[in-house]
Short mmCIF file of C-alpha atoms in Angstrom, two decimals:
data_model
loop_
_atom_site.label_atom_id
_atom_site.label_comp_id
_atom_site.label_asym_id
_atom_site.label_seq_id
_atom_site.Cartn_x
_atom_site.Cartn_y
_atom_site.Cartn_z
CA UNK A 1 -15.69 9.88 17.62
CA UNK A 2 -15.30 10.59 21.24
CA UNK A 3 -14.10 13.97 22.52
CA UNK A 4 -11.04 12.59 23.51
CA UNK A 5 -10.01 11.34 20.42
CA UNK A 6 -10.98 14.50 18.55
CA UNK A 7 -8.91 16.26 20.77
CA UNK A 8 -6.05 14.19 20.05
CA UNK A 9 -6.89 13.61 16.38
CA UNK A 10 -6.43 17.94 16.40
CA UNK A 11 -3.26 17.73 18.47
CA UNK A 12 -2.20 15.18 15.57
CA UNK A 13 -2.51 17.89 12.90
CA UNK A 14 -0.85 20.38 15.10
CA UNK A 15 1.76 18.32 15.47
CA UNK A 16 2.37 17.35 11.93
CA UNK A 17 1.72 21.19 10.53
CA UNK A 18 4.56 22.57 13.36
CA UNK A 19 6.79 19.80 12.43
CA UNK A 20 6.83 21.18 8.64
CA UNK A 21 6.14 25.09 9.37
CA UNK A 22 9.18 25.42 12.14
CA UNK A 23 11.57 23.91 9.68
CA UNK A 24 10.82 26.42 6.87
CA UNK A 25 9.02 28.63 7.75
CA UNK A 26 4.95 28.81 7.71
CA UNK A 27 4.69 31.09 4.50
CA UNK A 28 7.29 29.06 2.51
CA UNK A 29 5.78 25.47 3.88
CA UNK A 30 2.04 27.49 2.98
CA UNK A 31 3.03 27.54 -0.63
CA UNK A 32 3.96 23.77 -0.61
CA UNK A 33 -0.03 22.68 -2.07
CA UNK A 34 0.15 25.50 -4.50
CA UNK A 35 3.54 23.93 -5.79
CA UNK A 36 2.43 21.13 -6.53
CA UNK A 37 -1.17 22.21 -8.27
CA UNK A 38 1.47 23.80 -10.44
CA UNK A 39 3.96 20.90 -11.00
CA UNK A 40 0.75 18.92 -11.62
CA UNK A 41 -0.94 21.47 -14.25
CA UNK A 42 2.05 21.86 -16.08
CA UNK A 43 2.44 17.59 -16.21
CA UNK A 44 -0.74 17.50 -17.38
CA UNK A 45 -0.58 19.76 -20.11
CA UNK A 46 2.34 18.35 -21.50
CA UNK A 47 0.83 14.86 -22.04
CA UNK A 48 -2.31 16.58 -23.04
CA UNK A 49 0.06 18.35 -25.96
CA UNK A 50 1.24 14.53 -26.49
CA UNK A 51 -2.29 13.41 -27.56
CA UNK A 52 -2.27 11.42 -24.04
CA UNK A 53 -6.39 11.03 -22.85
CA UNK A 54 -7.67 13.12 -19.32
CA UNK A 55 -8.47 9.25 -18.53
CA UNK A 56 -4.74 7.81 -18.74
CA UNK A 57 -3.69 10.67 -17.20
CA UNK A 58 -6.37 10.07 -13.98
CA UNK A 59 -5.34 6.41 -14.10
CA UNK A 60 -1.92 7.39 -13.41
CA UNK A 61 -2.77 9.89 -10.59
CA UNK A 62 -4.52 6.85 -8.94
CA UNK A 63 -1.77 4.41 -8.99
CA UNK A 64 1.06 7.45 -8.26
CA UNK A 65 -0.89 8.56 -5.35
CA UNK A 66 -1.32 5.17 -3.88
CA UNK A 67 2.24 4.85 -4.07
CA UNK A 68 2.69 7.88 -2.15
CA UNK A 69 0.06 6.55 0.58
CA UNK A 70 2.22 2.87 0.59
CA UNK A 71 5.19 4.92 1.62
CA UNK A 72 3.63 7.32 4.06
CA UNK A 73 1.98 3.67 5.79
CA UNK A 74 5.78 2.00 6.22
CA UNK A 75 5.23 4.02 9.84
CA UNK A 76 4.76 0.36 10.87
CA UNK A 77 8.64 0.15 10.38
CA UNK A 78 9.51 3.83 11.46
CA UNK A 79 7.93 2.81 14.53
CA UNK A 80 10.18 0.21 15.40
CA UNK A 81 13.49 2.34 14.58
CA UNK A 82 11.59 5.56 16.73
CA UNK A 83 11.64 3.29 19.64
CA UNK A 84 15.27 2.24 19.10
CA UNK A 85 15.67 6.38 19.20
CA UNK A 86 17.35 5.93 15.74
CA UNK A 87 15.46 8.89 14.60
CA UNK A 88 17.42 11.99 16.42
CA UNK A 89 15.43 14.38 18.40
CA UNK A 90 12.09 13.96 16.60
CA UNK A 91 9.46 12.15 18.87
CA UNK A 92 6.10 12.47 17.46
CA UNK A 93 2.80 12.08 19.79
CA UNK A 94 2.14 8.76 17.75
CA UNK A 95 5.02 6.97 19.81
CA UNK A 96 3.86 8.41 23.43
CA UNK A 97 2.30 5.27 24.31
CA UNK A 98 4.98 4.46 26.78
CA UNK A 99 5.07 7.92 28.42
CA UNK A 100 1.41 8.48 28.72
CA UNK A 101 -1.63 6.71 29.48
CA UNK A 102 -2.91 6.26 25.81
CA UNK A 103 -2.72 2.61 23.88
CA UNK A 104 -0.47 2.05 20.62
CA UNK A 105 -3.41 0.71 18.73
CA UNK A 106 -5.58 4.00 20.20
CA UNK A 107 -3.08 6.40 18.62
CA UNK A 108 -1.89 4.09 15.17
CA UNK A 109 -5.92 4.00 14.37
CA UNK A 110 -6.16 8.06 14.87
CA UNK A 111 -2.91 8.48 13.07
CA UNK A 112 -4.09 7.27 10.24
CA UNK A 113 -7.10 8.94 10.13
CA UNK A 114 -4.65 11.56 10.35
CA UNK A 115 -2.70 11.35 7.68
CA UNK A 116 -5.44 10.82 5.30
CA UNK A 117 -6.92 14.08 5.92
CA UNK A 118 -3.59 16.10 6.31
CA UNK A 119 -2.41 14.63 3.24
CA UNK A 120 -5.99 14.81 1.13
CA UNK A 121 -5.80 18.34 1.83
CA UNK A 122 -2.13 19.26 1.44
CA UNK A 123 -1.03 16.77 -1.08
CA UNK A 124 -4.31 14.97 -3.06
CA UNK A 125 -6.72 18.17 -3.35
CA UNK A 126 -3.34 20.24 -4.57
CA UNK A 127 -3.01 17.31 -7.24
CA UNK A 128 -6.84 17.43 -8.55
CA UNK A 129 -6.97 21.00 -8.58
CA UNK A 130 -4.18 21.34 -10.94
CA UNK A 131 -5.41 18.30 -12.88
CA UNK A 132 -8.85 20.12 -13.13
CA UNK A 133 -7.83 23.19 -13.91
CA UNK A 134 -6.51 21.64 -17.43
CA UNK A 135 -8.58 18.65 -18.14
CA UNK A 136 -12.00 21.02 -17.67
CA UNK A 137 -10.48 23.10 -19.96
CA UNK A 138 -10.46 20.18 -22.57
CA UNK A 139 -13.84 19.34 -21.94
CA UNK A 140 -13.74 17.11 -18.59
CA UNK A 141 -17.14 17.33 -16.26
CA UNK A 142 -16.22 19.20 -13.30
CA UNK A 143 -18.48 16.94 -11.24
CA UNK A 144 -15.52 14.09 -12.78
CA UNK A 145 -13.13 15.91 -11.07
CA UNK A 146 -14.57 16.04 -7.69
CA UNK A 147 -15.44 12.15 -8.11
CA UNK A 148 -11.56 11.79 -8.82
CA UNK A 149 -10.69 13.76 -5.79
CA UNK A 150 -12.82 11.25 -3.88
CA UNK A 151 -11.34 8.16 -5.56
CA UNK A 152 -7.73 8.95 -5.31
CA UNK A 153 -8.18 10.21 -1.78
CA UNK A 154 -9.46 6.54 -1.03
CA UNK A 155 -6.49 4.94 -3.22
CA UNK A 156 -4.33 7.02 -0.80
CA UNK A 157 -6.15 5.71 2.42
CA UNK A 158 -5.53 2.15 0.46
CA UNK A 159 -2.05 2.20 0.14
CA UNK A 160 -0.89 3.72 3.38
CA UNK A 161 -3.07 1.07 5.02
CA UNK A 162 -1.79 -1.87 2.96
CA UNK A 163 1.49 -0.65 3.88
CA UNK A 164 0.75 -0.80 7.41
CA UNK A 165 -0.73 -4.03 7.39
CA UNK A 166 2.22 -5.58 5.21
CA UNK A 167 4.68 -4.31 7.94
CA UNK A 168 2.66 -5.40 10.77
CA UNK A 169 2.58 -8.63 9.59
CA UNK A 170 5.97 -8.80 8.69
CA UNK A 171 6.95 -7.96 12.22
CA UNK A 172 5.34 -10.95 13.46
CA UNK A 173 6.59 -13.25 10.22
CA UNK A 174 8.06 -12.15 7.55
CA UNK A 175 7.10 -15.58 5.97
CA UNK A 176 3.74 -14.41 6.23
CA UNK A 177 4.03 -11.83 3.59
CA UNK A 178 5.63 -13.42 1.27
CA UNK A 179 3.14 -16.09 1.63
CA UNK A 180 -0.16 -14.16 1.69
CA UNK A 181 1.11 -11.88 -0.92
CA UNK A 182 1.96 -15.13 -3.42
CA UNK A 183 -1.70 -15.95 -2.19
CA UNK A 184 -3.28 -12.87 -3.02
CA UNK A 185 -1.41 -13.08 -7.06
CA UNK A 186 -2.29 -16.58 -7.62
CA UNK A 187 -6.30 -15.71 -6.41
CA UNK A 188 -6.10 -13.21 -8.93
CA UNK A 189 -4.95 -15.44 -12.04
CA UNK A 190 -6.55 -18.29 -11.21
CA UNK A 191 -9.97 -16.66 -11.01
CA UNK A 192 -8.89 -13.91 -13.83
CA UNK A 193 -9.68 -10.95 -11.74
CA UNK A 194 -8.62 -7.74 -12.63
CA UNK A 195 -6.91 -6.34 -10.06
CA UNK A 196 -7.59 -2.92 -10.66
CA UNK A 197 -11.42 -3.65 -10.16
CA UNK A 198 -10.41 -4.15 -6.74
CA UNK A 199 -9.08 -0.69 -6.05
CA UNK A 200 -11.13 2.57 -5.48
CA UNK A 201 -9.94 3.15 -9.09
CA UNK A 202 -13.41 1.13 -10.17
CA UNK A 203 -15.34 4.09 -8.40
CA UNK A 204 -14.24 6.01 -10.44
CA UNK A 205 -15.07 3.89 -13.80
CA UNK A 206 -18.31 2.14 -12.12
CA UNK A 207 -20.08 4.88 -9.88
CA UNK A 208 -22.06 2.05 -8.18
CA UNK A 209 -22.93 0.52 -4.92
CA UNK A 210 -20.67 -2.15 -5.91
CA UNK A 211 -17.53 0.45 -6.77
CA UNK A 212 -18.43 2.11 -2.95
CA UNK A 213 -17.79 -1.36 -1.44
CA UNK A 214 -14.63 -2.16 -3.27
CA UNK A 215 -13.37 1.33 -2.78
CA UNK A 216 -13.92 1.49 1.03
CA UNK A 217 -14.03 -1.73 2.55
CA UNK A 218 -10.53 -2.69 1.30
CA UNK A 219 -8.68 -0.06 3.49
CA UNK A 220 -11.03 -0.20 6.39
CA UNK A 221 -10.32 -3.84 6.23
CA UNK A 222 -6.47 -3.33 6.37
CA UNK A 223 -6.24 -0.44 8.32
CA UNK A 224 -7.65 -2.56 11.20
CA UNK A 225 -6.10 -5.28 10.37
CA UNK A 226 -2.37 -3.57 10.76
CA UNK A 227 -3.67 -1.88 14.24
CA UNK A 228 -4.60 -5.38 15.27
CA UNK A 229 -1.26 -6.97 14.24
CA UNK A 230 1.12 -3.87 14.52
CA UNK A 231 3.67 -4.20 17.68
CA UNK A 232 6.64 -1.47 17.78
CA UNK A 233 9.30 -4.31 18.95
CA UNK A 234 13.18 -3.54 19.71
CA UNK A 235 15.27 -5.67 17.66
CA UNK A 236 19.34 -5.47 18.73
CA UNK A 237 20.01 -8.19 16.23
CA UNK A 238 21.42 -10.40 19.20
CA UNK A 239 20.35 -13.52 16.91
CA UNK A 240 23.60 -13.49 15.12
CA UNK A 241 21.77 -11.98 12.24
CA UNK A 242 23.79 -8.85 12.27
CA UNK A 243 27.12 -10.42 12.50
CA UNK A 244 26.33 -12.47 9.18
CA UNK A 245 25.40 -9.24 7.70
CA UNK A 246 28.20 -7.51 8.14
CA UNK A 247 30.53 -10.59 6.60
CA UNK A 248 28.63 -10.66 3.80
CA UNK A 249 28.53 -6.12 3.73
CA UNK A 250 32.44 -5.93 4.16
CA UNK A 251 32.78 -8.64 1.47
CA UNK A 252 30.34 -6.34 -1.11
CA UNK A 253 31.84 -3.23 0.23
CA UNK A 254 34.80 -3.00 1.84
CA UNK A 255 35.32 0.83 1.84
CA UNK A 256 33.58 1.99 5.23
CA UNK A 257 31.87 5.00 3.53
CA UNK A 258 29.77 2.93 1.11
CA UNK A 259 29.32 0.35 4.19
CA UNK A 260 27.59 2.70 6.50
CA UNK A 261 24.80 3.74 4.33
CA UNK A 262 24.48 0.02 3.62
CA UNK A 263 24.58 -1.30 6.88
CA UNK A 264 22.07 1.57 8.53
CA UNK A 265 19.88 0.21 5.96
CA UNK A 266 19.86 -2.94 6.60
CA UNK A 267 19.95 -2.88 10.71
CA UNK A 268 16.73 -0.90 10.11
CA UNK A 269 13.10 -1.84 10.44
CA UNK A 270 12.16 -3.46 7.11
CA UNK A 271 16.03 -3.94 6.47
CA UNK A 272 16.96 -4.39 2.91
CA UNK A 273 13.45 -5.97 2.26
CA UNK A 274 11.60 -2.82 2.02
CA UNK A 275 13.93 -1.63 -0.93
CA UNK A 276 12.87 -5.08 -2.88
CA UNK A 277 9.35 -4.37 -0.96
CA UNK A 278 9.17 -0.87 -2.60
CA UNK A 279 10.02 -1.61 -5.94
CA UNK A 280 8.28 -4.63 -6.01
CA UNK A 281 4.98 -2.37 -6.26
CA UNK A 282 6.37 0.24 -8.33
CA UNK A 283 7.20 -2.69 -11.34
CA UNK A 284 3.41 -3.91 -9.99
CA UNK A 285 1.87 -0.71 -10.50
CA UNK A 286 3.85 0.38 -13.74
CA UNK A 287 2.84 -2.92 -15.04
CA UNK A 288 -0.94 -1.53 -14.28
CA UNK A 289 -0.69 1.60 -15.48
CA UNK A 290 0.63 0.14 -19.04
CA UNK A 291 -1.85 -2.03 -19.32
CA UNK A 292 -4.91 0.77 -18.23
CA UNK A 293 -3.22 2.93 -20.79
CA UNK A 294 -3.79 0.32 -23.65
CA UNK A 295 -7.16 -0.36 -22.51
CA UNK A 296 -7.85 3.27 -22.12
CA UNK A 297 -5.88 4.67 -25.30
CA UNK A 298 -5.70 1.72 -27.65
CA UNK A 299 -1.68 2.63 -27.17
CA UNK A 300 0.47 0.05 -26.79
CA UNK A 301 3.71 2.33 -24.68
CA UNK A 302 7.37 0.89 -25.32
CA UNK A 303 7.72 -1.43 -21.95
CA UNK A 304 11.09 -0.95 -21.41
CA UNK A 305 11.35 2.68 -21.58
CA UNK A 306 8.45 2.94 -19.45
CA UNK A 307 10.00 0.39 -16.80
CA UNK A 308 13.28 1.90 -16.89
CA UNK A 309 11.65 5.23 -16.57
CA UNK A 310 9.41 4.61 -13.88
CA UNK A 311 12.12 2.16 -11.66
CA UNK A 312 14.92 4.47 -12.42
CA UNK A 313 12.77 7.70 -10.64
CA UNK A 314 11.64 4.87 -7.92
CA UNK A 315 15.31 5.30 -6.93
CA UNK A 316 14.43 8.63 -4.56
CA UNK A 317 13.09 6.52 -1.98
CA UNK A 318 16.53 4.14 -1.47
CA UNK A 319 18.37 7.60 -1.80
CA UNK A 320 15.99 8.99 1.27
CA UNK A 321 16.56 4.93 2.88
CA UNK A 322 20.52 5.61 2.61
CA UNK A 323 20.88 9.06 4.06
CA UNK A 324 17.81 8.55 7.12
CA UNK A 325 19.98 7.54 9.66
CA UNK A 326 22.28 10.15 11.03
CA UNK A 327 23.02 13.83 11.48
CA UNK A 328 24.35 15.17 8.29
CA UNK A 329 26.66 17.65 9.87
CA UNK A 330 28.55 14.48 11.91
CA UNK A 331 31.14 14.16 9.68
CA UNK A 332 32.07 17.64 10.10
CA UNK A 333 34.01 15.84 12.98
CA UNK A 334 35.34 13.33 10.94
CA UNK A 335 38.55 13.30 9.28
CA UNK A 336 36.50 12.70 5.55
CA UNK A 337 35.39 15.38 2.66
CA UNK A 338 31.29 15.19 1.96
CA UNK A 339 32.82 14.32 -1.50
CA UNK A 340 33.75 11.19 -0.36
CA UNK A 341 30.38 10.87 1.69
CA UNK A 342 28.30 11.75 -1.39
CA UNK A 343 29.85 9.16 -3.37
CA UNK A 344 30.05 6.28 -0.67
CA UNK A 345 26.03 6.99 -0.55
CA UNK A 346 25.91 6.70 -4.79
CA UNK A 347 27.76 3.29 -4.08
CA UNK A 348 25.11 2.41 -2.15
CA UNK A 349 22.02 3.40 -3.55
CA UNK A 350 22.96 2.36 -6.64
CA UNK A 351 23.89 -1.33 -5.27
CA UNK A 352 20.25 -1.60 -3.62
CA UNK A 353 18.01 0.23 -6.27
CA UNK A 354 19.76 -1.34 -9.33
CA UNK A 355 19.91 -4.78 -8.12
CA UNK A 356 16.23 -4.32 -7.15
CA UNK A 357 15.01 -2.61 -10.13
CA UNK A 358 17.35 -5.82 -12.49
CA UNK A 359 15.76 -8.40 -10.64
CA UNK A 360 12.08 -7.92 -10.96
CA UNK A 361 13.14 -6.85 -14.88
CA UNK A 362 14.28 -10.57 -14.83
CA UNK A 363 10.60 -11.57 -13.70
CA UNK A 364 9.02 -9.64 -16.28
CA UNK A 365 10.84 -11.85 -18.79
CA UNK A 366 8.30 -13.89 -17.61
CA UNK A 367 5.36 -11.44 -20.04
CA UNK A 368 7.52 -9.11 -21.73
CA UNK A 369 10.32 -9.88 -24.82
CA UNK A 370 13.91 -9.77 -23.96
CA UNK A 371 14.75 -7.20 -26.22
CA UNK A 372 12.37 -4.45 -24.25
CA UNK A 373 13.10 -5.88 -20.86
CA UNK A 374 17.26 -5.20 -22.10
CA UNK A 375 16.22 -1.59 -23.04
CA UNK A 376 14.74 -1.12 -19.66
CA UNK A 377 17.71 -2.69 -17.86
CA UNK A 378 19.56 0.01 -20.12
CA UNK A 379 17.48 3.16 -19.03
CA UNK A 380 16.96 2.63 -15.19
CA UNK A 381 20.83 2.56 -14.26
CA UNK A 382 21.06 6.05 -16.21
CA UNK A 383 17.47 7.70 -14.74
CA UNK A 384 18.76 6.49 -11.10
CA UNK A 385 22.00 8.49 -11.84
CA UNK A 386 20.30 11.46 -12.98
CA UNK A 387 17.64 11.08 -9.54
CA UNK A 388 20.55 10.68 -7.30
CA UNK A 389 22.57 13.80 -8.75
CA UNK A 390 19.14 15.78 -8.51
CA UNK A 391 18.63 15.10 -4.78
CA UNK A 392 21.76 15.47 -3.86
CA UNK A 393 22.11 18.59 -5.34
CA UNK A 394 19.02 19.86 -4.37
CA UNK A 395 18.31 17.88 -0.89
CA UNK A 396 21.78 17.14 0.00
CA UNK A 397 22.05 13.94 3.12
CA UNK A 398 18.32 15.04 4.46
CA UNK A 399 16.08 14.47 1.32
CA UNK A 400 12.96 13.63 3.52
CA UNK A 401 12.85 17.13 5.68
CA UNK A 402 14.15 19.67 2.26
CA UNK A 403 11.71 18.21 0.25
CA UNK A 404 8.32 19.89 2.08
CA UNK A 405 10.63 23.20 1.58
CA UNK A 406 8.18 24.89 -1.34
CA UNK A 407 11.03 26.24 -3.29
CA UNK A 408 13.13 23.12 -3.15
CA UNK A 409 10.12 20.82 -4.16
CA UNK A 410 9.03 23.36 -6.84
CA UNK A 411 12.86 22.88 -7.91
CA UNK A 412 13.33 18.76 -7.55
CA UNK A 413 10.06 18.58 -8.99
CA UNK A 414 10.69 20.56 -12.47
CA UNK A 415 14.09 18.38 -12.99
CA UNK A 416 12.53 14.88 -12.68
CA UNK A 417 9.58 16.36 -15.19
CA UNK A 418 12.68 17.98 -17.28
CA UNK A 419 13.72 13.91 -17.38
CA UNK A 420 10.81 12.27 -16.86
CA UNK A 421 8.48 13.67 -19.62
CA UNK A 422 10.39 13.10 -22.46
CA UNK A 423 10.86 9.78 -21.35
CA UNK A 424 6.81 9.15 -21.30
CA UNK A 425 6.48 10.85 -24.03
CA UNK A 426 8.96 8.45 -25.91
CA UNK A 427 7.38 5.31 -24.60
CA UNK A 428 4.18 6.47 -25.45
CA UNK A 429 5.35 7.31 -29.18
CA UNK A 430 7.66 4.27 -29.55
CA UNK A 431 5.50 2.79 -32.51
CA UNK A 432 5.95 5.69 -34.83
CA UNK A 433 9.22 5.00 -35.68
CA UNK A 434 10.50 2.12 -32.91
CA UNK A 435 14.60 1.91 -33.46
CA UNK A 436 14.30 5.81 -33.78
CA UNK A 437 12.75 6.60 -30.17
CA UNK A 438 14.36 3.92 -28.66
CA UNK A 439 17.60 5.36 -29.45
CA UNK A 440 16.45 9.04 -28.46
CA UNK A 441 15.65 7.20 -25.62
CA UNK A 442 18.50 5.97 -24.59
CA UNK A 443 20.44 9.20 -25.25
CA UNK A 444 18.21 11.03 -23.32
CA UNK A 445 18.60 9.14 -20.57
CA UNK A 446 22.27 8.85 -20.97
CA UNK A 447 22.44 12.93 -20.69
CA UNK A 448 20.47 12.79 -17.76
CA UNK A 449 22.58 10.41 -16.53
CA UNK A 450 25.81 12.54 -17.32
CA UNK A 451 23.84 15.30 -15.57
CA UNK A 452 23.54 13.55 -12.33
CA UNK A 453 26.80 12.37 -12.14
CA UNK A 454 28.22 16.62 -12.46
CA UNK A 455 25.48 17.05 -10.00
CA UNK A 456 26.89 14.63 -7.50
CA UNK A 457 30.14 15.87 -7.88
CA UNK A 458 29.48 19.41 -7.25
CA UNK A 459 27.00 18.52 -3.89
CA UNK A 460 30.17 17.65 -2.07
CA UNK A 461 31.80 21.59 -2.09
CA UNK A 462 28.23 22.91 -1.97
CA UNK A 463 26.95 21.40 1.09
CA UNK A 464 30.10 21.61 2.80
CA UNK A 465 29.82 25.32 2.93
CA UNK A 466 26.37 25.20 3.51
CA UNK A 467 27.30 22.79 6.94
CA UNK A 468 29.88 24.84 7.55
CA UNK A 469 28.41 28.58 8.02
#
């Protein structure tokens, strides 16, 4: 690496560490890792008090953290939206291409490199550290551990690059995606591949020279081949396309507060494609993860708790989709109540993540019974209620900027685990007694549910006062 790029590789960092650290505060933003070493200790050791393996507990780390990397990589649509200055005030050096003499590809192929070591240090190492600290207690090799830390870093580096390259591609046709995508599954069948051999997951499994080349040729691969493709275009929508979309929005939605969210959504990079985009991998990856688990445990987990589980806490990122646009302290000018606000954006969000998460239940009709795919159409509606009352309470209209606030993660985390794990726990346990944990299921998700929905009602009074002071 050339001087020059180390030196802007280190202004990178900077830049990223200032963002977080002005808007909290550097000791509060400083406890952020240690956070979530805890959140993850404490996970771990309540599946590990379920009977649930260090190994399907790993497997899950892989997929969740490559899930985290395909989100951090949908920059490729940020960028477009930065350069429409849909973003506010924040202009980060990755989209100074047009102000100073540096190329877009020069700075998207350092930004990644980037992120991969900002977040393997303040996100994956946090992760495997807490994980350690429990599963070498039950007997796990610590030299395990550190090969862990190494895979998951790389599944991190895979899905933030995959993301990239999906988005890049998409920019130039979104035919194209669809297209290599129904490619890449039908390779996969017809040559009965297992797709998880073709992750950095198998480095883990098969410490070979064979696992090193699946593991790190993939996202060298696709990280160049999004820097290649990826071009931050301005799209006004003068096609007409926008015009339709708004028909078909005021026909859907006619009140204008559940319109908005819908319609900033939507004239975004991506548009409503990345919300069918993003859950499209979490039902892939869930759909993984249950079958690893089987292999793994010899456990066969109850599908549709497990889908409605998993699809239902997917909703956070359509909440942080339908509040990114816009200053939340605008309608402070406007003759409405944030009670009104909060539950035009519920409207919303629950339009895009439930239709989402009930149509790719439909396509798992296609390998799963009706009866468990019903029980996960039950769940999800009630888990998204319960995510969307959680961030707003806790995150109000700026989920994406609270969240790196130590206290508030440490906070949002321990009330999706207060949800989440007995909802695991029950899909991994459904064959003791099937009707019975269903239906414990189904009323803990219904409480969490009712929770939510007190939740949302009280974030309206709250964060008026806080906009207010």
């Amino acid at each position: 690496m050339t001087a020059s790029n180390q030196t802007l590789l280190s202004w990178m960092v900077r830049e990223e560490w200032r963002l977080h650290s002005e808007l909290f505060g550097g000791r509060r933003f400083a406890g952020f890792p240690l956070a979530i070493g805890a959140l993850t200790a404490l996970g771990t050791a309540l599946l590990a008090a379920t009977g649930t393996q260090s190994a399907a507990v790993l497997a899950g780390l892989h997929a969740l953290v490559a899930l985290f990397g395909l989100q951090v990589g949908t920059i490729g649509l940020v960028g477009r939206d930065a350069l429409r200055d849909v973003l506010g005030d924040v202009t980060l050096l990755l989209f100074s291409a047009r102000t100073l003499p540096l190329s877009m590809k020069r700075l998207l192929g350092l930004f990644l490199v980037k992120e991969v070591l900002y977040y393997s240090g303040l996100f994956v190492t946090p992760v495997l550290a807490g994980f350690g600290v429990v599963a070498v207690g039950r007997g796990m090799a610590p030299a395990t551990v550190a090969l862990a830390w190494l895979t998951v870093t790389l599944a991190f580096a895979l899905g933030a690059t995959a993301s990239l390259a999906l988005a890049a591609l998409a920019a130039r046709n979104a035919l194209s995606v669809g297209v290599a995508l129904a490619a890449g599954v039908v390779a996969v069948v017809a040559t009965g591949t297992d797709p998880v051999a073709l992750t950095p997951y198998r480095l883990f499994t098969d410490p070979s020279v064979a696992g090193v080349v699946v593991a790190v040729v993939p996202p060298l691969a696709l990280g160049g081949l999004g820097i290649a493709l990826f071009e931050p275009t301005e799209d006004d929508g003068e096609d007409g396309r926008h015009r339709r979309l708004d028909r078909l929005l005021v026909a859907v939605a006619p009140d204008g507060l559940t319109r908005r969210p819908l319609l900033a959504v939507a004239r975004s990079a991506g548009s409503v494609w990345k919300v069918l985009f993003s859950m499209g991998v979490l039902f892939g990856v869930t759909a993984l993860v249950l079958r690893q688990v089987t292999a793994a445990t010899g456990i066969e987990p109850g599908v549709g708790i497990a889908f409605g589980t998993l699809l239902g806490l997917g909703g956070f990122t359509t909440y942080s989709w339908v509040t990114q646009f816009g200053d939340p302290r605008e309608y402070l000018r406007y003759p409405v109540s944030y009670d009104a606000v909060f539950r035009g954006a519920l409207r919303a969000y629950l339009l895009l993540s439930v239709g989402a998460s009930l149509l790719y239940l439909g396509v798992a009709l296609l390998w799963y019974p009706l009866a468990e795919v019903a029980l996960g159409a039950v769940v999800q509606p009630l888990v998204a209620l319960y995510v969307f009352g959680v961030t707003a309470a806790v995150t109000g209209l700026s989920p994406n900027e609270l969240l790196f606030d130590t206290p508030r993660f440490a906070l949002f985390g321990a009330a999706l685990a207060a949800l989440a794990t007995p909802l695991v726990v029950a899909a991994l346990a459904v064959r003791v007694d099937p009707l019975l944990v269903r239906v414990v299921a189904v009323a803990i998700a219904l409480v969490g549910a009712v929770v939510g929905l007190v939740l949302t009602r009280r974030a309206g009074p709250r964060w008026t006062s806080v906009f207010r002071e």
